[in-house]
Coordinates of C-alpha atoms in Angstrom, one line a residue:
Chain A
X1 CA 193.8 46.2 -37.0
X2 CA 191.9 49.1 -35.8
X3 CA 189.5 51.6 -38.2
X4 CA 188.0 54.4 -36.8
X5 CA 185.9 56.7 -39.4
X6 CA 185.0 59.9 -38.8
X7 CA 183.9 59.2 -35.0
X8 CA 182.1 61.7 -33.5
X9 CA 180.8 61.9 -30.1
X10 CA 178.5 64.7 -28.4
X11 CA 177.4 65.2 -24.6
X12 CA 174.1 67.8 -25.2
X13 CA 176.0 70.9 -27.6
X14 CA 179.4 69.9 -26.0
X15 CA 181.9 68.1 -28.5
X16 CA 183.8 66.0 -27.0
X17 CA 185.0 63.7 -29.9
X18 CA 185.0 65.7 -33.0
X19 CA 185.6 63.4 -36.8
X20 CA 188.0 61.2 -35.7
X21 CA 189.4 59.2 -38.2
X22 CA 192.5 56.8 -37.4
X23 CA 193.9 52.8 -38.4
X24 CA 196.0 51.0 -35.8
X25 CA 198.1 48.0 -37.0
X26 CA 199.6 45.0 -35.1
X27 CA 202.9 46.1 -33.5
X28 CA 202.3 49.5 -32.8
X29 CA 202.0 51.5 -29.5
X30 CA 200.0 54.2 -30.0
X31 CA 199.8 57.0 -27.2
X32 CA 197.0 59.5 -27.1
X33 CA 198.1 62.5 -26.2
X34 CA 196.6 65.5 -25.2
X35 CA 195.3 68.4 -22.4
X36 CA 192.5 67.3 -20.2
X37 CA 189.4 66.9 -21.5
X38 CA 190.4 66.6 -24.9
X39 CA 188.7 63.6 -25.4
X40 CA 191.1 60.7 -24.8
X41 CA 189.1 59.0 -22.9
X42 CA 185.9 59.4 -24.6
X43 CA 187.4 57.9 -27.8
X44 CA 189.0 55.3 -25.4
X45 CA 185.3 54.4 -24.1
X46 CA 183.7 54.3 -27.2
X47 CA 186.9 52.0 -29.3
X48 CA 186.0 49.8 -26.6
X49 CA 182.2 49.8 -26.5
X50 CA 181.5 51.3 -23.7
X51 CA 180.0 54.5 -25.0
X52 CA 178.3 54.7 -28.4
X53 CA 179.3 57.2 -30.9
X54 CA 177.0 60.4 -32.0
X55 CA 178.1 59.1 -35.4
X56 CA 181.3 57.0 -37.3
X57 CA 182.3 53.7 -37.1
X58 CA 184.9 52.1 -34.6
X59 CA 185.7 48.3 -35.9
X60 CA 188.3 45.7 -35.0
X61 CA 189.8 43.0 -37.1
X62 CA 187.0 43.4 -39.2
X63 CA 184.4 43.4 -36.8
X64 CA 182.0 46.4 -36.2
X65 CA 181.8 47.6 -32.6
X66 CA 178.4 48.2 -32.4
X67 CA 176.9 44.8 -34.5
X68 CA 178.9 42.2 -32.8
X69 CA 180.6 44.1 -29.3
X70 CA 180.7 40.1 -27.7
X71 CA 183.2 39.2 -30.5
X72 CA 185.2 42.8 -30.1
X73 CA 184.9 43.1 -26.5
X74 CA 186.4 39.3 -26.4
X75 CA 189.7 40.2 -28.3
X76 CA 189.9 43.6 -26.2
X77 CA 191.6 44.4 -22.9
X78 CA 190.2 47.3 -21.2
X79 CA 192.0 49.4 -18.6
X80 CA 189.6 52.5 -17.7
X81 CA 190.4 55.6 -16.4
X82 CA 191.3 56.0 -12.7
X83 CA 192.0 51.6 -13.3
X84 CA 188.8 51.0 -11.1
X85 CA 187.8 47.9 -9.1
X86 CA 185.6 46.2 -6.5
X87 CA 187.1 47.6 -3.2
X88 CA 185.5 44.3 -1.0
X89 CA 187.0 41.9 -3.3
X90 CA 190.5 39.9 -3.0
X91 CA 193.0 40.5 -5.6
X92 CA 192.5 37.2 -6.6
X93 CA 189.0 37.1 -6.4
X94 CA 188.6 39.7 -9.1
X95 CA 191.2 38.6 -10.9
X96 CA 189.4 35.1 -11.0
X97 CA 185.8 37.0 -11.6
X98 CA 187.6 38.1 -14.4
X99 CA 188.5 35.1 -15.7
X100 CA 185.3 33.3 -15.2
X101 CA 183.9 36.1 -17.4
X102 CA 186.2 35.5 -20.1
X103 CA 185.8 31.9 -20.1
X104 CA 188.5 30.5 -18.4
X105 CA 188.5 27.7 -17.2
X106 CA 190.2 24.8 -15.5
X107 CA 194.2 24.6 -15.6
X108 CA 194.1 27.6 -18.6
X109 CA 192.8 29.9 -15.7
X110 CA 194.9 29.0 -13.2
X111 CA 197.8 29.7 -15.1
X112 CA 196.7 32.5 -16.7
X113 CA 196.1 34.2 -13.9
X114 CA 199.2 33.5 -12.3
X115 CA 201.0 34.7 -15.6
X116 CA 199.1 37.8 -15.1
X117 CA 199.8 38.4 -11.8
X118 CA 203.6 38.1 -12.3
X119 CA 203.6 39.7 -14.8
X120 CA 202.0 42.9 -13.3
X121 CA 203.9 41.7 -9.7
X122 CA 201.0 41.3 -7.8
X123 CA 202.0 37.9 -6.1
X124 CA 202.6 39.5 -2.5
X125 CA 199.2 40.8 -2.3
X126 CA 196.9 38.3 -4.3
X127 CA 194.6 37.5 -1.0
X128 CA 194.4 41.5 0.0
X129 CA 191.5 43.2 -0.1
X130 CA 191.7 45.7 -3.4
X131 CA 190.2 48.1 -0.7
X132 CA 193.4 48.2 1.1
X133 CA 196.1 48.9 -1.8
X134 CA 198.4 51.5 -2.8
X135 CA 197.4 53.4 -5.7
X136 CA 200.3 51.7 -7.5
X137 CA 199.0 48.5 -6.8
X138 CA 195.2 48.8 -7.7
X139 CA 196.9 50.3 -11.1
X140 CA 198.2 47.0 -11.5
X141 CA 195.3 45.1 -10.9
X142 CA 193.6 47.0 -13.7
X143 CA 196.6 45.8 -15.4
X144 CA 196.8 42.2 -14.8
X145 CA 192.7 42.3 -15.5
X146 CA 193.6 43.4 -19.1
X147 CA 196.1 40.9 -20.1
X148 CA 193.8 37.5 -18.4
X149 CA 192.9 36.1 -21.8
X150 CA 195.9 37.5 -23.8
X151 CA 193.4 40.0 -26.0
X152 CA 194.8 41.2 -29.0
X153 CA 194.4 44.8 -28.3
X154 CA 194.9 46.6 -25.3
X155 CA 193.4 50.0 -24.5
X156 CA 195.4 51.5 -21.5
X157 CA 193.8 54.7 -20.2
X158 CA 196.8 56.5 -18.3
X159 CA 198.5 53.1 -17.0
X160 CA 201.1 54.7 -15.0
X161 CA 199.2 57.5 -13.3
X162 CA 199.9 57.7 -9.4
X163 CA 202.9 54.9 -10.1
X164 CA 206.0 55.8 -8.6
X165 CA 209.3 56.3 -10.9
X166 CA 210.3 52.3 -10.9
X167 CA 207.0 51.1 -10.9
X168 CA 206.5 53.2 -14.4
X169 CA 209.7 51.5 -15.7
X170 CA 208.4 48.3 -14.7
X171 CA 204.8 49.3 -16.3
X172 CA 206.6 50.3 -19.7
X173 CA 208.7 48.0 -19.8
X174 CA 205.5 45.6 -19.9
X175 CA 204.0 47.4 -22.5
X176 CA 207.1 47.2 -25.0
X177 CA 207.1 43.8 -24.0
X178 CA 203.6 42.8 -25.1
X179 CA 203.4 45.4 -28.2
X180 CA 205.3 42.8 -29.9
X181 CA 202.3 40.7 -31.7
X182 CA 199.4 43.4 -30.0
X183 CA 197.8 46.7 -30.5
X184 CA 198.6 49.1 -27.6
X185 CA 196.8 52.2 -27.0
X186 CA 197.6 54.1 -24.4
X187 CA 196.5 57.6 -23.0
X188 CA 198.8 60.0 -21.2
X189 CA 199.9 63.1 -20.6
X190 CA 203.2 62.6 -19.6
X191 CA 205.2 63.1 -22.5
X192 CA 208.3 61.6 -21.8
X193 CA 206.3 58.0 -21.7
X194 CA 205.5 58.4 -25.5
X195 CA 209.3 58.8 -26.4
X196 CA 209.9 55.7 -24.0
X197 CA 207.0 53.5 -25.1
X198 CA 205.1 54.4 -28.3
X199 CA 206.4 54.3 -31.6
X200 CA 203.4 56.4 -32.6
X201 CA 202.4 59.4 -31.2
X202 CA 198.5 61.3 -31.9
X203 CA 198.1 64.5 -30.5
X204 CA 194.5 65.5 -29.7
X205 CA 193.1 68.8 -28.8
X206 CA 189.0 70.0 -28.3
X207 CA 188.5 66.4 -29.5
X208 CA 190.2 66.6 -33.0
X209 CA 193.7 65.1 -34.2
X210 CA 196.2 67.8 -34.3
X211 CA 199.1 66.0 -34.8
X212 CA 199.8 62.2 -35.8
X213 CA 203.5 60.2 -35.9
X214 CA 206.4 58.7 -34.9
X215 CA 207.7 60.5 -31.6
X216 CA 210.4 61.6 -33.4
X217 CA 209.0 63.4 -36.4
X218 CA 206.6 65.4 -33.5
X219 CA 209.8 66.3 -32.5
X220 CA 211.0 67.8 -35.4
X221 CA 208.1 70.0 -35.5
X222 CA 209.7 72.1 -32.6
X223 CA 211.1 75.0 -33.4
X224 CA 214.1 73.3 -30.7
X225 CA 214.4 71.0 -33.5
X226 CA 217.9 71.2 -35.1
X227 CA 218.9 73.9 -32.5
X228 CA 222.5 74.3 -31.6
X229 CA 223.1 74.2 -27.7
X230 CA 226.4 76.3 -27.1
X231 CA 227.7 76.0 -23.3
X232 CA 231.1 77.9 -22.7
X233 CA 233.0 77.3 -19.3
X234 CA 232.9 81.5 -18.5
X235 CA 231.6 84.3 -20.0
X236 CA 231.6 85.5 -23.9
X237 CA 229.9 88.0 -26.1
X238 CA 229.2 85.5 -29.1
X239 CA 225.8 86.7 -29.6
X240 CA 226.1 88.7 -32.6
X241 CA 228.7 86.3 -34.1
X242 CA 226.6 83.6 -33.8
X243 CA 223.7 85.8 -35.5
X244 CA 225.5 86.9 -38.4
X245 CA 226.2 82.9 -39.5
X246 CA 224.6 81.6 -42.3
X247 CA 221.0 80.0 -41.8
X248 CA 221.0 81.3 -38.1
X249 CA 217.4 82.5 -37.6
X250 CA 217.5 83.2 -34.1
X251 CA 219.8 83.2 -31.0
X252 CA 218.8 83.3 -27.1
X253 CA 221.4 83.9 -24.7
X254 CA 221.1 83.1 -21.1
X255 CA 223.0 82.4 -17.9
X256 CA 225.4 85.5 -19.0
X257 CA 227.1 84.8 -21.8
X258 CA 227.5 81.6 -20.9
X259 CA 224.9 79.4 -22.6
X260 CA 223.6 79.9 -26.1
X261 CA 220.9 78.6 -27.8
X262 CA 221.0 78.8 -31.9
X263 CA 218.2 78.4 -33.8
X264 CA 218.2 77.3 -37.6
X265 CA 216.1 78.3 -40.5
X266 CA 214.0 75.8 -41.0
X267 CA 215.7 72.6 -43.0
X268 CA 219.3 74.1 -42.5
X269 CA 221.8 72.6 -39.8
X270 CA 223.7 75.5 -38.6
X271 CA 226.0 72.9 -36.5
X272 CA 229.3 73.2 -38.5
X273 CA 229.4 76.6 -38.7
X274 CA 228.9 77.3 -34.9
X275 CA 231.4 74.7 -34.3
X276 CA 233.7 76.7 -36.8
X277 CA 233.2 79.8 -35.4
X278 CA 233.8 78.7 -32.0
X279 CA 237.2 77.2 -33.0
X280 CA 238.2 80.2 -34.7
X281 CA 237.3 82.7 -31.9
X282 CA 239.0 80.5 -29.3
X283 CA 236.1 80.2 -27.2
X284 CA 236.2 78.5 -23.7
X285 CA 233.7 75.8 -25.1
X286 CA 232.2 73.1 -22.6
X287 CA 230.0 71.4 -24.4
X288 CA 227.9 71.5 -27.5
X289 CA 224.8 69.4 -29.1
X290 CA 222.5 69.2 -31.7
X291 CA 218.9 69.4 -30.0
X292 CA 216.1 66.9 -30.9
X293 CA 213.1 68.4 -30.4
X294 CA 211.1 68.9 -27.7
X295 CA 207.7 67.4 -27.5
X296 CA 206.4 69.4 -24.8
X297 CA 207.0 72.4 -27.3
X298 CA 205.4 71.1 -30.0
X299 CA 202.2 69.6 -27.5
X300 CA 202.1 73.0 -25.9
X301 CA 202.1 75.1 -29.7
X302 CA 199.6 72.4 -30.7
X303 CA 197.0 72.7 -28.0
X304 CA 197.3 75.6 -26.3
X305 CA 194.1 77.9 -26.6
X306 CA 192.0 74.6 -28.0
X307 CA 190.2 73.4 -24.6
Chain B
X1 CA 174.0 31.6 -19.2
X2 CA 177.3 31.6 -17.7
X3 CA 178.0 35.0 -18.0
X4 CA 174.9 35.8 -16.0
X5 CA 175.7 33.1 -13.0
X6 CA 179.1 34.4 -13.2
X7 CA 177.7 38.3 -12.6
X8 CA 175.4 36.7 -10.1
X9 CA 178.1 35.2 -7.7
X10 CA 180.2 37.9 -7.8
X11 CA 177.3 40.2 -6.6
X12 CA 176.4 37.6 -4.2
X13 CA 179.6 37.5 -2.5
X14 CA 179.3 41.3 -2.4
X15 CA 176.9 41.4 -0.3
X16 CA 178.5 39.4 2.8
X17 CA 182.2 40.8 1.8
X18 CA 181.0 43.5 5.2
X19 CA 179.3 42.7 7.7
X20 CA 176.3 44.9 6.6
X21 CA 174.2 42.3 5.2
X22 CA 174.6 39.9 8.3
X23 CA 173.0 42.8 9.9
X24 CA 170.7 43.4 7.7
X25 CA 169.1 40.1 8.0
X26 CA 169.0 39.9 11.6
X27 CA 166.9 43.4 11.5
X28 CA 164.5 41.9 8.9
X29 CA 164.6 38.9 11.2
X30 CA 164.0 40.7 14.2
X31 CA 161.3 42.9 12.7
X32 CA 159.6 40.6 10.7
X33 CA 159.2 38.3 14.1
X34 CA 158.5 41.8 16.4
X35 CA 155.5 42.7 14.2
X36 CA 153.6 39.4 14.0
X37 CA 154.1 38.9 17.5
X38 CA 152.9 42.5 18.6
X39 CA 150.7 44.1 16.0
X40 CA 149.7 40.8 14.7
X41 CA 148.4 39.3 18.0
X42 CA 149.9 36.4 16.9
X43 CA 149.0 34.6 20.1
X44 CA 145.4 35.8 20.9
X45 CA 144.0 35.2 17.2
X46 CA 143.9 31.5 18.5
X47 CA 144.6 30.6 15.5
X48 CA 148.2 28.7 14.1
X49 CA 148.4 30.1 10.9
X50 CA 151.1 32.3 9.7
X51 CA 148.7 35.0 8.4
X52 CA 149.9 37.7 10.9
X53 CA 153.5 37.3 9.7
X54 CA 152.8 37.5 6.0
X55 CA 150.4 40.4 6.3
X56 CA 152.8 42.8 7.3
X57 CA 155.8 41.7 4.5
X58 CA 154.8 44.3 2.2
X59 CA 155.1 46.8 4.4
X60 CA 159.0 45.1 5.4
X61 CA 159.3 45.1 2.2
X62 CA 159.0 48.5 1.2
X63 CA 161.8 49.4 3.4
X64 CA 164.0 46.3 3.3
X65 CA 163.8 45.3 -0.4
X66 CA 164.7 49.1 -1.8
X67 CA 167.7 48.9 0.6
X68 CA 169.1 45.6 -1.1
X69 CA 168.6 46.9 -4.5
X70 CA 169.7 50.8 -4.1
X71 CA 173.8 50.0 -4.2
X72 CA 173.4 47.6 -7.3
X73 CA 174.1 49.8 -9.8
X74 CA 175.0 53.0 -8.4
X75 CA 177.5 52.0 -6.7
X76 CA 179.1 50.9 -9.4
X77 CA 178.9 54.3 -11.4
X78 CA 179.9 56.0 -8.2
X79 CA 183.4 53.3 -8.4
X80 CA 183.9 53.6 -11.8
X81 CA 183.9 49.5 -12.3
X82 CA 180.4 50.0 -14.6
X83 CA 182.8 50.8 -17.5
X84 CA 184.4 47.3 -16.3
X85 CA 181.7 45.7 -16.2
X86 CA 180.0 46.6 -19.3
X87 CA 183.1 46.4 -21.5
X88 CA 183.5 42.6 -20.8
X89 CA 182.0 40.3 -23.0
X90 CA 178.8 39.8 -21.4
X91 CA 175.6 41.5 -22.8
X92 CA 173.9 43.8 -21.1
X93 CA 171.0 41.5 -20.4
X94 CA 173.2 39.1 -18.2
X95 CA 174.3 41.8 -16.5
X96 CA 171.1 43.1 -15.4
X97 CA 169.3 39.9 -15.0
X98 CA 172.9 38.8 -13.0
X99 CA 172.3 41.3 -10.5
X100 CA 168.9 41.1 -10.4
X101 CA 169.0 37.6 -9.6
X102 CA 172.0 37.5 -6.8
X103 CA 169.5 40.6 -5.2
X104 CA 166.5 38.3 -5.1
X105 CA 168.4 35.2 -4.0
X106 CA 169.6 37.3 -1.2
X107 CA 165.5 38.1 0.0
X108 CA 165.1 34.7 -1.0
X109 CA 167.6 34.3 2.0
X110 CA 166.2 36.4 4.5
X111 CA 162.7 34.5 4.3
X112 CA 164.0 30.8 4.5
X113 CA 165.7 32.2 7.4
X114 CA 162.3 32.6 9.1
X115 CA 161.4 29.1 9.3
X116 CA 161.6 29.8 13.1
X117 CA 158.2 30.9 13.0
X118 CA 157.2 28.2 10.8
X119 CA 158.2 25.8 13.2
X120 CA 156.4 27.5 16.0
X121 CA 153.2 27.5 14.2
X122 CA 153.7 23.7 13.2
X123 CA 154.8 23.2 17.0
X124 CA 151.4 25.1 18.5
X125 CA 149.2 23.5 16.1
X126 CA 148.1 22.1 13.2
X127 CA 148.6 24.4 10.4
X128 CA 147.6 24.7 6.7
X129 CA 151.2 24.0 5.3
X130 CA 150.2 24.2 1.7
X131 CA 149.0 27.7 2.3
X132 CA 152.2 28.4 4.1
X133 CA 154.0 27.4 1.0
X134 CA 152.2 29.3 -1.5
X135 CA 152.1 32.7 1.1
X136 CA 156.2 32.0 0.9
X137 CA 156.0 31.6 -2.9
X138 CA 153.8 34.7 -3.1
X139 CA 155.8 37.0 -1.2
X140 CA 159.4 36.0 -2.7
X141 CA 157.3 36.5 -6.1
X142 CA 156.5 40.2 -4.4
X143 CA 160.1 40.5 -2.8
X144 CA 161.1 40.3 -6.9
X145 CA 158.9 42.9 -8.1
X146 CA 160.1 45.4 -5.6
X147 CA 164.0 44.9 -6.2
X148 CA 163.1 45.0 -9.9
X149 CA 162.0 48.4 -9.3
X150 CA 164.7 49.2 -7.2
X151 CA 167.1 48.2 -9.9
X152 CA 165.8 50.7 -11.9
X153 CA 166.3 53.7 -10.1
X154 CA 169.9 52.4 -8.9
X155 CA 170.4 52.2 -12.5
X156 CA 169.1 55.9 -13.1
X157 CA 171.0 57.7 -10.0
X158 CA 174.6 57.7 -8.7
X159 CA 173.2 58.5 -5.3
X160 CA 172.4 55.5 -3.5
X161 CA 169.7 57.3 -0.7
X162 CA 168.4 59.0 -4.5
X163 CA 168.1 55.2 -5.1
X164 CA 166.7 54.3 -2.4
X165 CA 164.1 56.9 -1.5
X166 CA 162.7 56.9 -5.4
X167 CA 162.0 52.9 -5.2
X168 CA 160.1 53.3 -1.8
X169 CA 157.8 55.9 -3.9
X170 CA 157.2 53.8 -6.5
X171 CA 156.5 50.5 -4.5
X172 CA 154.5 53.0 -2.3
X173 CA 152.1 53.5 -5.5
X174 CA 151.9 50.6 -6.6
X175 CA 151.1 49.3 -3.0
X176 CA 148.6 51.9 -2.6
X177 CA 146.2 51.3 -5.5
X178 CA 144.9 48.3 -3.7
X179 CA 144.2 50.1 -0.3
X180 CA 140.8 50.0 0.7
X181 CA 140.5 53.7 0.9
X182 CA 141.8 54.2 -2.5
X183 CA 139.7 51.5 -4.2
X184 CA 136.6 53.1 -2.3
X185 CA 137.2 56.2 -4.1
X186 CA 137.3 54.6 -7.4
X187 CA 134.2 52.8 -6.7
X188 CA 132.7 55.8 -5.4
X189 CA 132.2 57.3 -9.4
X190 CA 133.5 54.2 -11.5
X191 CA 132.2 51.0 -12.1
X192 CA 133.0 47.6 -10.7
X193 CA 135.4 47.1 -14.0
X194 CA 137.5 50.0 -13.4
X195 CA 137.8 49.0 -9.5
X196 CA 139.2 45.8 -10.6
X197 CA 141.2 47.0 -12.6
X198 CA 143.0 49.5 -10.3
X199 CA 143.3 47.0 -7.8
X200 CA 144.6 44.8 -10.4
X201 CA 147.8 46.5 -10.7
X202 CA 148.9 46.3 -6.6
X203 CA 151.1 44.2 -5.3
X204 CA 148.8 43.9 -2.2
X205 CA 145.7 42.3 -4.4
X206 CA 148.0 39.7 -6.0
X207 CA 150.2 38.6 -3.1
X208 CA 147.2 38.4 -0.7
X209 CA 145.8 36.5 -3.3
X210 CA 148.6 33.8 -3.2
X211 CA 149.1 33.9 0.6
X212 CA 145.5 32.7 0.7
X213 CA 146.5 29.2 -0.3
X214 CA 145.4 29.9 -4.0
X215 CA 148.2 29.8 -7.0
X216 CA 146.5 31.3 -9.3
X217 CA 148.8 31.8 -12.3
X218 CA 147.6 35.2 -13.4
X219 CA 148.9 36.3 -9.7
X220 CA 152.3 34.6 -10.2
X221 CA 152.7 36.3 -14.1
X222 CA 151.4 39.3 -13.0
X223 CA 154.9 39.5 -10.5
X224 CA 156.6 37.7 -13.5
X225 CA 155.8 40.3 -15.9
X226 CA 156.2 43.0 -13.1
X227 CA 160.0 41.9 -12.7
X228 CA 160.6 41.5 -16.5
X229 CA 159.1 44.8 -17.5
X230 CA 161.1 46.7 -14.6
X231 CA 164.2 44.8 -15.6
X232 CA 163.7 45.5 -19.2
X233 CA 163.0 49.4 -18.0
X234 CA 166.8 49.0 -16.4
X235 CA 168.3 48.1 -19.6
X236 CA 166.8 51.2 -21.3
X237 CA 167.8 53.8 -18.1
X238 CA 171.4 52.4 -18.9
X239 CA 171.5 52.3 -22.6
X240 CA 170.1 55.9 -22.2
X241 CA 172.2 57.5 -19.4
X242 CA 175.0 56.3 -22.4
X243 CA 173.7 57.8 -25.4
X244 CA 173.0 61.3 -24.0

C-alpha cells in the first residue's frame, strides 16, 4: 500500500505539488490525470525518491521514502518520463545492468530477463544498440527495465506515449495483466487509456487533486451524463417537444433537425419519456442511447483556467 | 560494494561503446610521448630517467583529465537516465564513487599504456625503477584529484564544455599556487610558514614530491583526501540541484 500525506513540493515560489494527500491499495491502477505541468510527474519523482518533498510524507508498505529509500526503491519499478536510456548500450546490456543492480543473479537473471523481454516484445532487437530504436521500442525498454525484479509497485510515467495504436493495446493489455497482485500508477493524458486500463482515476490540476474515482463515476459528473442521444433518419422539428418533457433541462439540436441531444436535470433519466414521445409523434427514429459521460468534459470543466 | 562495481562497469564500457576514447588515448599517447621527446630534451639531458615525461603530466592533465570526467554526470541529466539511475536501489555514494572510479581506471589506462617509454629508458640505460614507480603512483594519485574535481562540476552543469571548461579553472588554481612566481609573491611579504602552506595545497608540490622517488604518506593523503573531499562535494551539488 501507498500513503501519501499532505505532499507538497516547491521549485523557488512555483508550486508544483500543492497538499497532496492519497492511499493506493494492491489491485488497483491508478492513472494520474491531468494538463501539462500539473504536477504528475513531480509527484511521480518524488513517490519514487527521486525528488524530495518541500514537505509530507510519501511511504510504501510501511516504509518511509526518505528513511529507508534502498528498501522502497527495491520493491519499486520506475518508468520516467520520456522512458530514458543509455543510447551506446545493447538492449540487453541495459537490461542486464539492470539486473545486476537489482541483484540478480545467476539462472534468476537470465530468466528474468528473458520474461521481461517477452513480455514487453523486445526479443528481435535485444543485441541493438538503444541508440538505434523506434520510439516505440525504447518505450518498451523502459518497460521491461521496470518489471526485472517483479517490484510490487510500478510507477509508469506516460507508458504509451509515441506508441502506435497496437503497440498501446499491447502496452495496456500488460498493465491489466500485471495489476493483478501490483500497484499501478500511471500518468497520462490520454483519456481514453484511463477507461481502458485504470479502475481509478485522480484528476490533478496546478498541482492539487481535483477529482478522485472510478472512471465511471468521473463520468457521471459530465453534464453528458445521463443525456439522451436522439438520431432521426430525416429531418424533424422535435425541439420544443422534447423541451416541454418532464426533467428535460436542456436540448441541443444539430445536423438539422436531425440529431438531438437531451439533457436531464440532474438525477432524473428522461429516457422513457423521449422514447415515448418519439413513438407517439411517429418520428423517423434511427437510433437512440443513453450517454455515459464523457471524461474529456468533466477533465476539461475540471482544469480548465488552473495551469 | 556491488552496487558500486556494478555502476563502475557499466560506465567503463561507456567509455569504449564509440570510438572516442580509443582516440582519446592515442592523443594522450601521442602527446604525452611528443612533449618529453621535444620540450623535454629527452635525449640530450644524458640522462635515462623518465623525469622529462612526468614533468609535463600536469599540464596533460589539465586538459585530458577534465575531458574524461565532464560527460559523467551531465550527460546523464542532459539523457534523462539520472532519474534512472538514482531511483535504483543503490545509494548515492556508490553512484558517485562508481563513476568516479571507472573515470580513474580509465587514466589509470592511458598511463600503463605508456610503458613504451619505460622500456626505452630501461633499454638506453640503467634507470631508477623505484622512482619510476612511485612518479607512476604519484601522478595516477594526481590524475584522481583532477577527475574528482571534474566530477563535480559535471555534476553541477548540464553542459558538458560548462563542465569541462569550469574543472580546467579549478585545477588551474590549484596548480598554480605552487608556481614559482606565485610562491615568490607570497614570500615576498609572508613568512616561510605561510609559503609552505600555499604551496601545500598544489598538486605540483605533492606530485613532484612523489615523482622524486619519495612516498611520503602525507603527499599520497593529501591526493586521498583531495579525491574524497571533491567526491563528497559531488554528492552535495546533486543532493542540492534536487532540493531547490
Amino acid at each position: 500500500m501507498i500513503e501519501v500525506e499532505r505532499l507538497t513540493r516547491r521549485f523557488g515560489d512555483f508550486t508544483a505539488v500543492d497538499d497532496l494527500s492519497f492511499e493506493v491499495r494492491p489491485g488497483e491502477v491508478l492513472g494520474f490525470l491531468g494538463p501539462n505541468g500539473a504536477g504528475k510527474s513531480t509527484t511521480m519523482k518524488m513517490l519514487t525518491g527521486f525528488l524530495p518533498p518541500t514537505s509530507g510524507r510519501v511511504s510504501l508498505f510501511g516504509l518511509d521514502i526518505a528513511r529507508q529509500p534502498l528498501a522502497v526503491k527495491q520493491r519499486l519499478g520506475y518508468l520516467p518520463e520520456g522512458a530514458p536510456a543509455w543510447s551506446d548500450m545493447t538492449v540487453l546490456g541495459f537490461l542486464k545492468f539492470i539486473a545486476d543492480v537489482r541483484g540478480l543473479k545467476g539462472k534468476n537473471r537470465s530468466q528474468r530477463i528473458m520474461h521481461a523481454a517477452a513480455l514487453t516484445g523486445l526479443e528481435p532487437v535485444l543485441k541493438q544498440n538503444i541508440g538505434t530504436l523506434s520510439k516505440g521500442f525504447k518505450r518498451r525498454v523502459g518497460l521491461a527495465q521496470t518489471l526485472l525484479h517483479d517490484p510490487d509497485v510500478l510507477i509508469l510515467d506516460e507508458p504509451t506515449d509515441g506508441l502506435d495504436p497496437n503497440q498501446k493495446q499491447q502496452v495496456r493489455d500488460l498493465i491489466s495483466q500485471l495489476a493483478e497482485d501490483k500497484i499501478v500508477i500511471i500518468s497520462t493524458h490520454i483519456l481514453e487509456e484511463v477507461s481502458a486500463v485504470c479502475s481509478r482515476a485522480m484528476i490533478i490540476a496546478a498541482g492539487r487533486k481535483v477529482a478522485d474515482g472510478t472512471p465511471a463515476e468521473l463520468e457521471a459528473r459530465s453534464r453528458y451524463h445521463q443525456a439522451v442521444s436522439v438520431q432521426f433518419s430525416e429531418p424533424v422539428q422535435a425541439a420544443s417537444v422534447f423541451a416541454g418533457l418532464p426533467g428535460v433541462m436542456e436540448v441541443d439540436e444539430y445536423d438539422g433537425g436531425r440529431g438531438y441531444r437531451i439533457f436531464p436535470e440532474e438525477k432524473t433519466s428522461v429516457f422513457h419519456a423521449v422514447n415515448t414521445a418519439i413513438e407517439t409523434h411517429h418520428w423517423p427514429l434511427d437510433t437512440l442511447h443513453i450517454e455515459r459521460g464523457r471524461l474529456e468534459d468533466v477533465f476539461r470543466q475540471l482544469t480548465e483556467g488552473k495551469s | 560494494m556491488s552496487g558500486l562495481l556494478t555502476v563502475c562497469k557499466r560506465e567503463w564500457s561507456a567509455y569504449f561503446s564509440t570510438p572516442v576514447a580509443y582516440v582519446f588515448v592515442l592523443i594522450f599517447l601521442m602527446m604525452s610521448a611528443a612533449l618529453t621527446f621535444y620540450l623535454g630534451n629527452f635525449y640530450d639531458r644524458g640522462q635515462a630517467d623518465l623525469q622529462p615525461f612526468f614533468n609535463f603530466h600536469p599540464w596533460l592533465y589539465l586538459f585530458f583529465m577534465p575531458a574524461i570526467a565532464m560527460g559523467l554526470w551531465s550527460q546523464e541529466r542532459q539523457l534523462g537516465t539520472i532519474e534512472l539511475l538514482l531511483t535504483l536501489p543503490l545509494t548515492q555514494a556508490q553512484v558517485v564513487s562508481g563513476k568516479f572510479l571507472a573515470a580513474w581506471l580509465f587514466a589509470a589506462l592511458a598511463l600503463v599504456l605508456t610503458f613504451p617509454l619505460w622500456l626505452t629508458v630501461n633499454y638506453l640505460g640503467d634507470p631508477d625503477n623505484g622512482v619510476i614507480l612511485t612518479s607512476y603512483l604519484g601522478s595516477w594519485l594526481m590524475a584522481g584529484a583532477f577527475i574528482a574535481v571534474g566530477c563535480c562540476m559535471s555534476a553541477l552543469s548540464r553542459n558538458q564544455i560548462v563542465a569541462f571548461i569550469l574543472t580546467v579553472l579549478i585545477c588551474f588554481v590549484l596548480m598554480l599556487s605552487g608556481f614559482p612566481m606565485v610562491l615568490d609573491m607570497f614570500r615576498a611579504w609572508g613568512s616561510d610558514r605561510v609559503v609552505d602552506f600555499v604551496a601545500g595545497l598544489s598538486f605540483i608540490t605533492h606530485f613532484q614530491a612523489l615523482s622524486r622517488g619519495v612516498v611520503d604518506l602525507r603527499d599520497v593523503l593529501y591526493f586521498l583526501l583531495l579525491i574524497t573531499v571533491w567526491l563528497f562535494a559531488t554528492g552535495e551539488v546533486l543532493s542540492i540541484k534536487k532540493a531547490r
